[in-house]
Amino acid sequence: MVEVRSGEIGGKVSDKGMSNTQQAVSVLKDLILDNRLASGSNHLESELAKMLGMSRTPVREATLILEAQGLVEVKPRHGVRILSISPKDMTEIYDILTELESLSAELAAKQNHSDEDFAGAVDAIHRMDSTLKNEDREAWAMADETFHSELVRLGGNERIANIFRMYSDQVRRARKITLNLRPKPTKSNDDHRRVLKAIRLGNAEQARELHRLHRIQAKEMLIGLLEEYGFHNV
Amino acid sequence: MVEVRSGEIGGKVSDKGMSNTQQAVSVLKDLILDNRLASGSNHLESELAKMLGMSRTPVREATLILEAQGLVEVKPRHGVRILSISPKDMTEIYDILTELESLSAELAAKQNHSDEDFAGAVDAIHRMDSTLKNEDREAWAMADETFHSELVRLGGNERIANIFRMYSDQVRRARKITLNLRPKPTKSNDDHRRVLKAIRLGNAEQARELHRLHRIQAKEMLIGLLEEYGFHNV
DNA sequence: TAATAAAATTACGTATACATTAAAAAATTA
DNA sequence: TAATTTTTTAATGTATACGTAATTTTATTA
């Protein structure tokens, strides 16, 4: 049995001010995204409670929150089921992100952002370049996600940002798998550069369409890989 | 003090098989959407528990779920705050729905739906026509929401359906207010007819763009009305 | 009186107890 | 043996108890 608490395995260093419920959400999410709670597996409330070193009450609350976020399914008397992601799920999520990120690009282009506002996105692109040179795909993926997240932030729609975070969590496992199967993502870096340029020039429609295309291509490659390699549930 | 339980005021007729937590979610949601729990107001867990005739535990769980759905904010020691909707919130939500519904129209057009599949949408349009003739705007709004919901269903992306439901709930109060301020929504009916036609003809790009335009116009009118009449928080 | 400190209140977060009921196991019957 | 019924087990849903800490009230001081 795994004993998981903040300072030990859980990950997060500082739990200060966090309620047990919030801690449980955070730790469970980490465990799920790391695949240490395997997708498809079931876990009783009491088991998780023992694992997290707290009573059932906050664990139960956490599972309800995670269920609302789409990471688990609470099935009475069968425990909490860690949801897996199928190619169909990936398609659904990528379709949504394609639309909402493209809209974000459009909205970002329509605003009067300062150079400072773009610093995060510029830095992300730089890191994508350098990590790609070093063949560090793990780090490249992080920088890539940062760029997308910056794009969404620049768009200024907070609800899109929430949706983005939620679905990024859900597809992380699948992305990790395809990361080393896919060809070297040189084009992604170029795409991002072009999108950012269009945004900075205030060219909303172009930014939107460029990003949309980028996303659609990324989706097709990813789904293709998942199906080609037979990952029907991740 | 208001005593709210299923058969009495709560609304839902059958609570069979529903846990108290689920009932609490359902009843509280109804109360919020009906504005019987006013937006902006705060309510202690114990108050809601007494109101719903159950202990704090399920009520607390319900508020966490409703918080994850964006209807309330849980503020320790200040109670549960019923969130209000500002024009900015409306803009955010309508922008999201515009994209996701337009995508749904596109996806629907790309599928091979039978006539039966379209029955719901066709019926909704008929009801929009008849209710408009009878000047029954309340009923018109219901039919309109049904059409949009059918559109999303035809698109086949379940996550979009979830997002749609969630945000429809959030904007219902605001829509109700503008319903009698707006001009007679004749054009909406025509728009829907055209979108549906494009979908049935398999003209994905046209369906997408038609619906997109429809949504953008609806949004601008709605936000315009809210601001014109000074509804800064609904 | 206004500002500060002390005391009282009380809402929340959590643990725990327990009834309910679904699932599993055992016993019975055909 | 296979199917059915009964018994047992145990996970959940809910109520409740209670410590903690934030807030409010009261008292004290300048």
PDB file of C-alpha atoms (C1' of nucleotides) in Angstrom, chain B residues 44-46 56 60 75-79, chain C residues 9-17 22:
ATOM      1  CA  LEU B  44     -24.854  29.524   5.420  1.00  0.00           C
ATOM      2  CA  GLU B  45     -24.647  25.798   5.089  1.00  0.00           C
ATOM      3  CA  SER B  46     -26.835  25.353   8.125  1.00  0.00           C
ATOM      4  CA  ARG B  56     -25.217  19.776   6.504  1.00  0.00           C
ATOM      5  CA  ARG B  60     -22.125  20.792   1.714  1.00  0.00           C
ATOM      6  CA  LYS B  75     -16.575  31.324   0.945  1.00  0.00           C
ATOM      7  CA  PRO B  76     -15.689  29.923   4.338  1.00  0.00           C
ATOM      8  CA  ARG B  77     -17.559  31.697   7.112  1.00  0.00           C
ATOM      9  CA  HIS B  78     -19.505  33.839   4.703  1.00  0.00           C
ATOM     10  CA  GLY B  79     -21.635  31.086   3.369  1.00  0.00           C
TER      11      GLY B  79
ATOM     12  C1'  DT C   9     -19.889  33.400  19.531  1.00  0.00           C
ATOM     13  C1'  DT C  10     -20.438  30.565  15.694  1.00  0.00           C
ATOM     14  C1'  DA C  11     -19.564  28.600  11.038  1.00  0.00           C
ATOM     15  C1'  DC C  12     -16.719  25.554   9.218  1.00  0.00           C
ATOM     16  C1'  DG C  13     -13.734  21.401   8.524  1.00  0.00           C
ATOM     17  C1'  DT C  14     -13.137  16.956   9.920  1.00  0.00           C
ATOM     18  C1'  DA C  15     -13.804  12.646  12.311  1.00  0.00           C
ATOM     19  C1'  DT C  16     -16.820   9.280  13.595  1.00  0.00           C
ATOM     20  C1'  DA C  17     -21.070   6.594  14.322  1.00  0.00           C
ATOM     21  C1'  DA C  22     -26.028  -3.495  -2.642  1.00  0.00           C
TER      22       DA C  22
END
